[in-house]
mmCIF file of C-alpha atoms and ligand atoms in Angstrom:
data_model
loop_
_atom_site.group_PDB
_atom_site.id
_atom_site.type_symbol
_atom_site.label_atom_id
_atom_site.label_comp_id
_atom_site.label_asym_id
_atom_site.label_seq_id
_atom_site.Cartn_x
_atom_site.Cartn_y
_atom_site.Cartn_z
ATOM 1 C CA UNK E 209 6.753 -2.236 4.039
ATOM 2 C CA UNK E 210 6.978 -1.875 8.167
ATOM 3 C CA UNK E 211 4.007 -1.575 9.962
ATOM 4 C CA UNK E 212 3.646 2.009 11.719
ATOM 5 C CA UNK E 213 1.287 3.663 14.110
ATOM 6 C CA UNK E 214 0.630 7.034 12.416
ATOM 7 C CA UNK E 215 1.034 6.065 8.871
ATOM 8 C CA UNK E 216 -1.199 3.714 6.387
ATOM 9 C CA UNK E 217 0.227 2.607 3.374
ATOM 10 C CA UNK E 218 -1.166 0.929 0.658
ATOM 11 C CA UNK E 219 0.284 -0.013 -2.820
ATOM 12 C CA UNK E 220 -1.609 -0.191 -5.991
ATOM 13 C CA UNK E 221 -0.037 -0.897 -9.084
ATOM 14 C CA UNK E 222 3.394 0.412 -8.682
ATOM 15 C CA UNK E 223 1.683 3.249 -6.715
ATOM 16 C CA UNK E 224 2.610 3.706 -2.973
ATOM 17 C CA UNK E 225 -0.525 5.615 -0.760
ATOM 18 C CA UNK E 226 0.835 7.081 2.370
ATOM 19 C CA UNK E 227 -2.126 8.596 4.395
ATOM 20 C CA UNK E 228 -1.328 10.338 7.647
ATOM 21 C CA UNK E 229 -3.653 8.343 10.583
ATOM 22 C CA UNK E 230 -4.047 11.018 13.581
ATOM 23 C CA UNK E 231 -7.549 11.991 12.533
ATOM 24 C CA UNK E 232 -8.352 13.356 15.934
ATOM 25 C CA UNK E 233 -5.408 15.424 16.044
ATOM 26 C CA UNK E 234 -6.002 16.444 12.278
ATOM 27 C CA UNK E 235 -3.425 14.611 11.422
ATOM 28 C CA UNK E 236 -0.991 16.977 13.433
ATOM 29 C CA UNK E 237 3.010 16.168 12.917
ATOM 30 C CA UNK E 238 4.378 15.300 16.426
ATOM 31 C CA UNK E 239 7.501 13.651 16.562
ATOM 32 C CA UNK E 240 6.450 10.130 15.732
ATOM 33 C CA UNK E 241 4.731 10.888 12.732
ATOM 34 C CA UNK E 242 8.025 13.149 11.675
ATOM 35 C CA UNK E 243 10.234 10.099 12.596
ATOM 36 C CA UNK E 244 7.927 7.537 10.874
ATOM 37 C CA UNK E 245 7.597 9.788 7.208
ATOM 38 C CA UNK E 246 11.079 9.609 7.495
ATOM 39 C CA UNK E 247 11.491 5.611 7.646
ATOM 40 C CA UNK E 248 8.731 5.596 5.153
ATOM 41 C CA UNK E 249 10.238 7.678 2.463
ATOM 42 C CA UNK E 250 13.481 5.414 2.784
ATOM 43 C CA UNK E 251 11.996 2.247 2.406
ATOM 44 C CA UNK E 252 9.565 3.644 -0.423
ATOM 45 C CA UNK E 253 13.328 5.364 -2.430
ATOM 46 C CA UNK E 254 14.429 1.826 -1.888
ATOM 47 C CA UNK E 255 11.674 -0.227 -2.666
ATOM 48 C CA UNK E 256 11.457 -1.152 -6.534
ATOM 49 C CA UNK E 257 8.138 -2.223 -6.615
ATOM 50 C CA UNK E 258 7.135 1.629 -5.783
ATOM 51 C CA UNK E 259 7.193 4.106 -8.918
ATOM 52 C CA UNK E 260 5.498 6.832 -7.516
ATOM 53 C CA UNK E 261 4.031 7.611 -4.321
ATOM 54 C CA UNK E 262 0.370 9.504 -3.309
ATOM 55 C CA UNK E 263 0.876 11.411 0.554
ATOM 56 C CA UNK E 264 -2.730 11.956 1.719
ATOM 57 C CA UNK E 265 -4.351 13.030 5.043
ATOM 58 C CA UNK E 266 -7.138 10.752 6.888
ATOM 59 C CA UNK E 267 -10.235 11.428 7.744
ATOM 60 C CA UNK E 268 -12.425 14.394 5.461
ATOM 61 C CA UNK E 269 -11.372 17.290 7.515
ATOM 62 C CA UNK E 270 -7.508 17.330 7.122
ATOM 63 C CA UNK E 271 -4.207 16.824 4.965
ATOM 64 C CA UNK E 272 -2.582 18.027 7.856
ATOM 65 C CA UNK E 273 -3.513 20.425 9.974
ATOM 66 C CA UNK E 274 0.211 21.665 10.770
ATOM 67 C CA UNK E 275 2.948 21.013 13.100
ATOM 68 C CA UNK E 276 1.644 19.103 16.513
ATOM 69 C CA UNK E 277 1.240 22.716 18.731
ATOM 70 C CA UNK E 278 0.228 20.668 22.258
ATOM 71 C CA UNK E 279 4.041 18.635 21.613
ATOM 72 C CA UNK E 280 5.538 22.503 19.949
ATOM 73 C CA UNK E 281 4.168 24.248 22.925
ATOM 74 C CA UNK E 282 6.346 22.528 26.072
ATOM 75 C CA UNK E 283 9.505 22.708 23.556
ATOM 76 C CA UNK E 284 12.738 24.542 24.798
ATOM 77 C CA UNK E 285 15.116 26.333 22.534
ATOM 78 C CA UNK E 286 17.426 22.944 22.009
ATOM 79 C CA UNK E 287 14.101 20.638 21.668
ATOM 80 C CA UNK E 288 12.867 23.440 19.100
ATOM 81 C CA UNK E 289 16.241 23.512 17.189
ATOM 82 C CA UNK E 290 16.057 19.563 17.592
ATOM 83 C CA UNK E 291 12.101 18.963 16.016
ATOM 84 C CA UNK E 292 13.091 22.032 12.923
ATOM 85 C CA UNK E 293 16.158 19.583 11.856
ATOM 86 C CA UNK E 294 13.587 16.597 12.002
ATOM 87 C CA UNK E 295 11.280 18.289 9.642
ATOM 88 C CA UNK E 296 13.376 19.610 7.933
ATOM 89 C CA UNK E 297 15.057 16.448 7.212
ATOM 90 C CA UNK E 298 11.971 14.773 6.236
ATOM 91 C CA UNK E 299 10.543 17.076 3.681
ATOM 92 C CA UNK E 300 13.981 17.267 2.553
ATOM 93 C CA UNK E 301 13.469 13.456 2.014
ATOM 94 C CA UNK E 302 10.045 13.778 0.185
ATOM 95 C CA UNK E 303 11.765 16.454 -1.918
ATOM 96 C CA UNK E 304 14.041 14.669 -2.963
ATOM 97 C CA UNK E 305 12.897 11.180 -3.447
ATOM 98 C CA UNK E 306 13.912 9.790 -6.770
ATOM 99 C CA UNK E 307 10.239 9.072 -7.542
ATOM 100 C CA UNK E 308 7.067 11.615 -8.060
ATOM 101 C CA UNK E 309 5.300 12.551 -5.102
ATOM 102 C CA UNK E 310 1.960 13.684 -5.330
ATOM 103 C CA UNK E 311 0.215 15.590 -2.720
ATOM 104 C CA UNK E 312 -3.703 14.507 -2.419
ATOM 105 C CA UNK E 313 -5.027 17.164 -0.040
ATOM 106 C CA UNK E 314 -8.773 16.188 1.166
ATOM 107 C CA UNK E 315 -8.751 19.399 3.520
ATOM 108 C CA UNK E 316 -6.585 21.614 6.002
ATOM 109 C CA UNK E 317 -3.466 21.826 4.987
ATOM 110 C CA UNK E 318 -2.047 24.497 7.548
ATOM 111 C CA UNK E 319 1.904 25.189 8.586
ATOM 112 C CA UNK E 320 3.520 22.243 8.818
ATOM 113 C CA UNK E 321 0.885 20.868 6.986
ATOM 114 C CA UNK E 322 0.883 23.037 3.404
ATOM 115 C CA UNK E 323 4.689 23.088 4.183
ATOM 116 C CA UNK E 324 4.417 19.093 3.695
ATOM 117 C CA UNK E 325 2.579 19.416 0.273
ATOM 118 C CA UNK E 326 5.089 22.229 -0.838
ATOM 119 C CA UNK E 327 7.621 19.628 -0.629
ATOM 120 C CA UNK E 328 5.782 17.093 -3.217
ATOM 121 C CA UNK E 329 6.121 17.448 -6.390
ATOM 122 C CA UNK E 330 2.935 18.138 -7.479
ATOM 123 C CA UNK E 331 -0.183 19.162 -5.269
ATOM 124 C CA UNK E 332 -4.013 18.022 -6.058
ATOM 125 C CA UNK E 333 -6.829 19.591 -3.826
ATOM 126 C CA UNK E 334 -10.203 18.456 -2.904
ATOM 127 C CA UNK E 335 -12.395 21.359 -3.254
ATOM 128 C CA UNK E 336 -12.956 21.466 -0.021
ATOM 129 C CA UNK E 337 -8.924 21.906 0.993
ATOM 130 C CA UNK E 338 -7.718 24.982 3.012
ATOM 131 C CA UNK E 339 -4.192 26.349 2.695
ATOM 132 C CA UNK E 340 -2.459 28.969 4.786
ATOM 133 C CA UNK E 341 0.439 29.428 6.930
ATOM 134 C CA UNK E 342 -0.642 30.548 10.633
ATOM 135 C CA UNK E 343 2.512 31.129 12.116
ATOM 136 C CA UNK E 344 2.866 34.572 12.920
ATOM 137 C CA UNK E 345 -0.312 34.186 14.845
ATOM 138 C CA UNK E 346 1.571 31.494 17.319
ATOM 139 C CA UNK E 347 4.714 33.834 17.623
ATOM 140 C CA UNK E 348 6.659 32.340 15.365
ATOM 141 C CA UNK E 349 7.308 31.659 11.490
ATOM 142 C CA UNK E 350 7.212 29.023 8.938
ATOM 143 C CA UNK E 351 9.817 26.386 10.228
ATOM 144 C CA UNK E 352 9.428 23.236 7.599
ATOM 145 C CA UNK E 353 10.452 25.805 4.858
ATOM 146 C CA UNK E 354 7.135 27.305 4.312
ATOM 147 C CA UNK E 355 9.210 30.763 4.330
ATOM 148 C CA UNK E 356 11.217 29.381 1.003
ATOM 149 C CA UNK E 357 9.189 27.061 -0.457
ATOM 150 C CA UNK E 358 6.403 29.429 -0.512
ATOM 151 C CA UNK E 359 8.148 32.158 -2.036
ATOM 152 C CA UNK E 360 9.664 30.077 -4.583
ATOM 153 C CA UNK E 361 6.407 28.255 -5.767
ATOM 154 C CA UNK E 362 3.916 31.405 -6.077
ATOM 155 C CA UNK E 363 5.892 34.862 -5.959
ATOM 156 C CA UNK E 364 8.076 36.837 -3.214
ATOM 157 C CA UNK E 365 4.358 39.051 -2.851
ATOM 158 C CA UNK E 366 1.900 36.510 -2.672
ATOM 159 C CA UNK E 367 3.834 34.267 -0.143
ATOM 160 C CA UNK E 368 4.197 37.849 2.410
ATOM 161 C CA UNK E 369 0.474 38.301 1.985
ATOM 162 C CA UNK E 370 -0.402 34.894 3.515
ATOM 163 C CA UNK E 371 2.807 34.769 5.711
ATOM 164 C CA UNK E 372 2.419 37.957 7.392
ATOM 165 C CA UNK E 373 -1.349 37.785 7.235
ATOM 166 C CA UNK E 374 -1.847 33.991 8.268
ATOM 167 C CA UNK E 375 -4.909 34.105 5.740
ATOM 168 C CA UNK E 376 -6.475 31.038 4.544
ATOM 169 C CA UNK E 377 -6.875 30.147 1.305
ATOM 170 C CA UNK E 378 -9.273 27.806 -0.276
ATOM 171 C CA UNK E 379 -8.781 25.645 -3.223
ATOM 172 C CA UNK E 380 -10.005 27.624 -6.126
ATOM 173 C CA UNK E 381 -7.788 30.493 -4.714
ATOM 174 C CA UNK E 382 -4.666 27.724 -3.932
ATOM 175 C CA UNK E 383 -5.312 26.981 -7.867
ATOM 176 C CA UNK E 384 -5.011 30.635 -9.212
ATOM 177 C CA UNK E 385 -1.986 31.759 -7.173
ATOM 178 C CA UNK E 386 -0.269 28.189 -8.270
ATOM 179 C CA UNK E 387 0.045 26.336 -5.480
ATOM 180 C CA UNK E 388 -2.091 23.323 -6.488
ATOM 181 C CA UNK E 389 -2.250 22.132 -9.863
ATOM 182 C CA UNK E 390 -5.249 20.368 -9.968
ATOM 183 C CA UNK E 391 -8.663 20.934 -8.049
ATOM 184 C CA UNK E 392 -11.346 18.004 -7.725
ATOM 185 C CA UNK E 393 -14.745 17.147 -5.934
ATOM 186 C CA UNK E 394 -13.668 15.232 -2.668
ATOM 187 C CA UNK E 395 -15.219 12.171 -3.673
ATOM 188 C CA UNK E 396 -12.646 12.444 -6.674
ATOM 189 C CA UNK E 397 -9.646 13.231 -5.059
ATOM 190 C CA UNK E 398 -7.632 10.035 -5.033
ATOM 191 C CA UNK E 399 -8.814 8.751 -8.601
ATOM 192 C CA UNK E 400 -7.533 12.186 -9.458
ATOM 193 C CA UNK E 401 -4.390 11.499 -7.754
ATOM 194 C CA UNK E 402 -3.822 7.977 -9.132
ATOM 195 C CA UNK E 403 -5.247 8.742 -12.551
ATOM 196 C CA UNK E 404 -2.088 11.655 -12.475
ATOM 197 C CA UNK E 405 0.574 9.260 -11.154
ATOM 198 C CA UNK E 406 -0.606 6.121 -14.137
ATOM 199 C CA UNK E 407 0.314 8.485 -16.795
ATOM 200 C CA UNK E 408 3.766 9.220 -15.483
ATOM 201 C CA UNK E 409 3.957 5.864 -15.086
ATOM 202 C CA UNK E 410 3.345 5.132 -18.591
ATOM 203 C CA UNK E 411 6.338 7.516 -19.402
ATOM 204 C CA UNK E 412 10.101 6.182 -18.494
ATOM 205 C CA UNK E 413 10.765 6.295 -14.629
ATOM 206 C CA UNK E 414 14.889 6.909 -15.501
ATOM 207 C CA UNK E 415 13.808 10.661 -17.309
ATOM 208 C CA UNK E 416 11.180 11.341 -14.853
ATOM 209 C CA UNK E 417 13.320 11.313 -12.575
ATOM 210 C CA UNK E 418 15.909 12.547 -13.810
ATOM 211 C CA UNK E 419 13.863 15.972 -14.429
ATOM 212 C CA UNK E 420 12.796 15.526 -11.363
ATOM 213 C CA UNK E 421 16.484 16.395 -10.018
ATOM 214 C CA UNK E 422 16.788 19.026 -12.880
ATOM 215 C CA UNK E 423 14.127 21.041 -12.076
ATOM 216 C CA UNK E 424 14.790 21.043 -8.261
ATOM 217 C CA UNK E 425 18.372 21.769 -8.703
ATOM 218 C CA UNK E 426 17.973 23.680 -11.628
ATOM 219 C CA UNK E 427 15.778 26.513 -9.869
ATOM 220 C CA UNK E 428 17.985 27.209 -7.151
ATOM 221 C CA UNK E 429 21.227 27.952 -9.614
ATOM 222 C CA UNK E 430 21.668 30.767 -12.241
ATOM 223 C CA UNK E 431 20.419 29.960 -15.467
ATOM 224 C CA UNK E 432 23.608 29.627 -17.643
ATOM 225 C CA UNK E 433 24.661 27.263 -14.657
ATOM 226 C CA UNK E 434 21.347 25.384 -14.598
ATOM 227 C CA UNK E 435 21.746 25.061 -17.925
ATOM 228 C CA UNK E 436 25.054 23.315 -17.844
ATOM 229 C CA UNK E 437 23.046 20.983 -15.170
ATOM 230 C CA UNK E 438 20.332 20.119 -17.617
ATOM 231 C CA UNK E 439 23.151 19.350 -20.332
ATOM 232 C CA UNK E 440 24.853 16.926 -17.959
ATOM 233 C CA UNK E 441 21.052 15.132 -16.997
ATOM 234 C CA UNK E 442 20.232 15.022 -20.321
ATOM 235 C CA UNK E 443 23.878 13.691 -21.119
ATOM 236 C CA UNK E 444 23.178 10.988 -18.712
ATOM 237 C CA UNK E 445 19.824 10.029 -19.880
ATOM 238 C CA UNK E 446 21.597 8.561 -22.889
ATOM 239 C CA UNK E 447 23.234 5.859 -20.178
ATOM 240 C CA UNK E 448 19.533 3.923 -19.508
ATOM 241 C CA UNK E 449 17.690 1.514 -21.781
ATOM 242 C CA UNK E 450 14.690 3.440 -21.272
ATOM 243 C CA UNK E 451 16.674 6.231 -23.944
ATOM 244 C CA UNK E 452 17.232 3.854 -26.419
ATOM 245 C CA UNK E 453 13.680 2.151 -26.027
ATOM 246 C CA UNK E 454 11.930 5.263 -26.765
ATOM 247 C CA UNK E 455 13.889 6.221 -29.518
ATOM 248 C CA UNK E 456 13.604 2.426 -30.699
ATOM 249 C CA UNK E 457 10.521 2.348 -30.647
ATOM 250 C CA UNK E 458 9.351 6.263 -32.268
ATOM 251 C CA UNK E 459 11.512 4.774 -35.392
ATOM 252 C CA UNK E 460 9.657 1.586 -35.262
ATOM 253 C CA UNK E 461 6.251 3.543 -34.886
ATOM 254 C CA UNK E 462 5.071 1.873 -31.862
ATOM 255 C CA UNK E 463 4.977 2.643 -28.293
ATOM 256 C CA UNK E 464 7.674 1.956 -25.834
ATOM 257 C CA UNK E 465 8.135 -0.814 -23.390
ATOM 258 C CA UNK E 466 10.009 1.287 -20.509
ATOM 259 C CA UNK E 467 12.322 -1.225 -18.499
ATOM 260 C CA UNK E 468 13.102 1.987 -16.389
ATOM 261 C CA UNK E 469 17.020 0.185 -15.851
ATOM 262 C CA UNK E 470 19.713 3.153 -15.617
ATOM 263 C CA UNK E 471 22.572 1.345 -17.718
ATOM 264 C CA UNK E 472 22.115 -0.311 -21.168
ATOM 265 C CA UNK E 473 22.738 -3.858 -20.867
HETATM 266 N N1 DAK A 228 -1.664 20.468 16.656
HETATM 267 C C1 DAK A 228 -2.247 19.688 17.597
HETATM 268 N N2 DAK A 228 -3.558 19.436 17.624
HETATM 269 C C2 DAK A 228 -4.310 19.977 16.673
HETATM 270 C C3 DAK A 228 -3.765 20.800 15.641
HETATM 271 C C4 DAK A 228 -2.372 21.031 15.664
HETATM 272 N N3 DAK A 228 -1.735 21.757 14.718
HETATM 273 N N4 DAK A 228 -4.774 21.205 14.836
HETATM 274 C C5 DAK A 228 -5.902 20.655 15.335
HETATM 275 N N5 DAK A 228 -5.630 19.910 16.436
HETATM 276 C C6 DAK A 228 -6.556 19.167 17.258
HETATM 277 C C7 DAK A 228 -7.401 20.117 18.116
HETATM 278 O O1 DAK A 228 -6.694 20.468 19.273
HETATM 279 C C8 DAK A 228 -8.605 19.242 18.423
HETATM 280 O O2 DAK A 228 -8.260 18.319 19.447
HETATM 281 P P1 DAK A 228 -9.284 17.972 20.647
HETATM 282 O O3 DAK A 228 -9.596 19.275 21.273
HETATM 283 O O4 DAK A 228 -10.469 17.368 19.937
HETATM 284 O O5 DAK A 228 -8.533 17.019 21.510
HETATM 285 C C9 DAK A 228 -8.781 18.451 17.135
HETATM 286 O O6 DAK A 228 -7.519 18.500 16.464
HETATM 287 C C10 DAK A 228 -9.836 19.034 16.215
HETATM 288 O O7 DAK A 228 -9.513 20.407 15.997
HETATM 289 P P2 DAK A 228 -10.567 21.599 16.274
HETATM 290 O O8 DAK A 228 -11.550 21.206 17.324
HETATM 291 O O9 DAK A 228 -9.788 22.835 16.481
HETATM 292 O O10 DAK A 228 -11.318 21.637 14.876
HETATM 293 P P3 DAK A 228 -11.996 22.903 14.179
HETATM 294 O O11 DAK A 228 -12.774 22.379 13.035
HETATM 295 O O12 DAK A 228 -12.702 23.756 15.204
HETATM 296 O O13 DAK A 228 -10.786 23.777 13.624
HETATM 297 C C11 DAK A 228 -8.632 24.121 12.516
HETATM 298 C C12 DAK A 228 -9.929 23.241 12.603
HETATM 299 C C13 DAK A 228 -7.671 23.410 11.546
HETATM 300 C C14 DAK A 228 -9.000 25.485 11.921
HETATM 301 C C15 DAK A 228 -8.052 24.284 13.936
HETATM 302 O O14 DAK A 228 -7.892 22.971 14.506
HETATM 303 C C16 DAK A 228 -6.724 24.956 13.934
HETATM 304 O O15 DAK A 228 -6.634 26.173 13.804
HETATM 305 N N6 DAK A 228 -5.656 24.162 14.138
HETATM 306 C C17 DAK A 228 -4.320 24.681 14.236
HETATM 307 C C18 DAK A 228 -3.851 25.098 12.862
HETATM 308 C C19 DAK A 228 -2.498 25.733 12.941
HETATM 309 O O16 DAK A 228 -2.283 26.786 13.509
HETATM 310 N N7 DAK A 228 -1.586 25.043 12.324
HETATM 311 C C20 DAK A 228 -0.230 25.503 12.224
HETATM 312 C C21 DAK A 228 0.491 24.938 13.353
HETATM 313 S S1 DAK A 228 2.053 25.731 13.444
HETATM 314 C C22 DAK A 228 9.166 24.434 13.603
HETATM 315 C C23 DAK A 228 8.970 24.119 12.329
HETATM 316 C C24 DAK A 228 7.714 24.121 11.832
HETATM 317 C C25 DAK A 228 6.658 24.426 12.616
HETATM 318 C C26 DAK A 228 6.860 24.734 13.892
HETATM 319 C C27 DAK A 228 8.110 24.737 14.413
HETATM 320 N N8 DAK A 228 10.475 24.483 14.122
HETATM 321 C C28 DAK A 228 11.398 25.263 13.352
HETATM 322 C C29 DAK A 228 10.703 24.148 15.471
HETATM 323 C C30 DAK A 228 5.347 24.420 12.106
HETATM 324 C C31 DAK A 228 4.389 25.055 12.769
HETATM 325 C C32 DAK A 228 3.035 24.817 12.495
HETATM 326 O O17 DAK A 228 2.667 23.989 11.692
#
């Protein structure tokens, strides 16, 4: 992987952690950290060795603490429309990355920043982790598509009560209204994370994936059409070794040996 200035990343075991490094600035998104998730999340789609990646904050205080509002702040209306694309594009990228992305969130996790864990696949809190969407209290609304994400992932209602009310949420309350899945002790957090990304591991990276693009497509169509989109993923799942492995090896009552290869040699 590339060496960058705002971004750590480590890989364990087929396991790619991406921590955000602006501690000072709570790990604010200015423009280099948008460009540099962005490179990241290429190499990491590209990079074989990775089966799943972990996106983290550093520091204890903050995930990310939302959009970078000193860079937002001297922004005209092209520079604006110019930074919205660049998110855009890069949670875009994290959404759709062909491997599971789990969202370790060890504290604020504001705008920009809950915006960025809406757009992993699966979020785990610290206990300690704040969620909310401030906006409306800058003048302006979710840009990173906190507006739709939001409302897709806990309820039309629930997303207007902490969009139009900026209110933070802690963890427990992130849990109930379904916006994390998981809530740990701090000191936990990243065991948590990895402990969640070896089991899917375990499993064949061809279907994860592959129901990975189902359920993201799948959601935004109509359900006889999302339907026909399952039938053609699951159609296709019968193209990969992994398929016949795990069939193989129910039959032969013992536990597969995933070579997560898309065509049957
Ligand atoms: N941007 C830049 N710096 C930030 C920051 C941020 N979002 N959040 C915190 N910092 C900086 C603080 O300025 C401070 O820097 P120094 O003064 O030490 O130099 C340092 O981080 C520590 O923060 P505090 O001193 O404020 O720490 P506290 O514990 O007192 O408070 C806090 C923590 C998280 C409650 C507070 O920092 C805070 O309210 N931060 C701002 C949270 C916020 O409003 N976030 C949402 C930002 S708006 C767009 C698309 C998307 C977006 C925008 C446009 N387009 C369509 C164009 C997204 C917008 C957002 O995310």
């Amino acid at each position: 992987m590339s060496d960058y200035t705002t971004l750590l990343i480590a890989e364990e075991a087929g396991v790619a952690i991406v921590t955000i490094n602006r501690p000072k600035a709570l790990n604010a998104l200015n423009s280099t950290v948008l460009d540099e998730l962005s490179a990241a999340f290429d190499e990491l789609a590209a990079n074989d060795a990775v089966k799943a990646v972990i996106l983290t904050g550093s520091g204890e205080k903050a995930f990310v603490a939302g959009a970078d509002i000193t860079e937002m702040k001297e922004m005209n209306v092209v520079e604006g429309k110019l930074f919205a694309e660049k998110g855009q594009n890069v949670f875009l990228k994290v959404e759709q990355c062909p491997k599971p992305v789990i969202a370790a969130v060890n504290g604020f996790a504001l705008g920009g920043g809950c915006e960025l864990a809406m757009a992993c696949d699966i979020r785990i809190a610290s206990e300690t982790a704040k969620f909310g969407q401030p906006e409306v209290g800058l003048g302006i609304v979710p840009g990173f598509g906190g507006t739709q994400r939001l409302a897709r992932l806990i309820g039309r209602g629930m997303a207007k009560l902490l969009i139009y009310t900026a209110d933070i949420i802690d963890a427990q309350e992130s849990l109930r209204v379904g916006l994390v899945q998981k809530v740990t002790a701090p000191e936990g957090l990243l065991d948590e994370a990895k402990s969640v990304t070896k089991r899917i591991l375990k499993k064949s990276s061809v279907a994860v994936s592959l129901a990975k693009d189902a359920i993201n497509r799948g959601v935004e169509m109509d359900i006889p059409n999302a339907m026909q989109y399952e039938a053609y993923i699951f159609g296709t799942c019968f193209a990969s070794e992994d398929q016949q492995e795990g069939m193989t090896a129910f039959v032969e009552k013992r536990k597969p040996s995933f070579s997560g290869r898309f065509v049957k040699k």
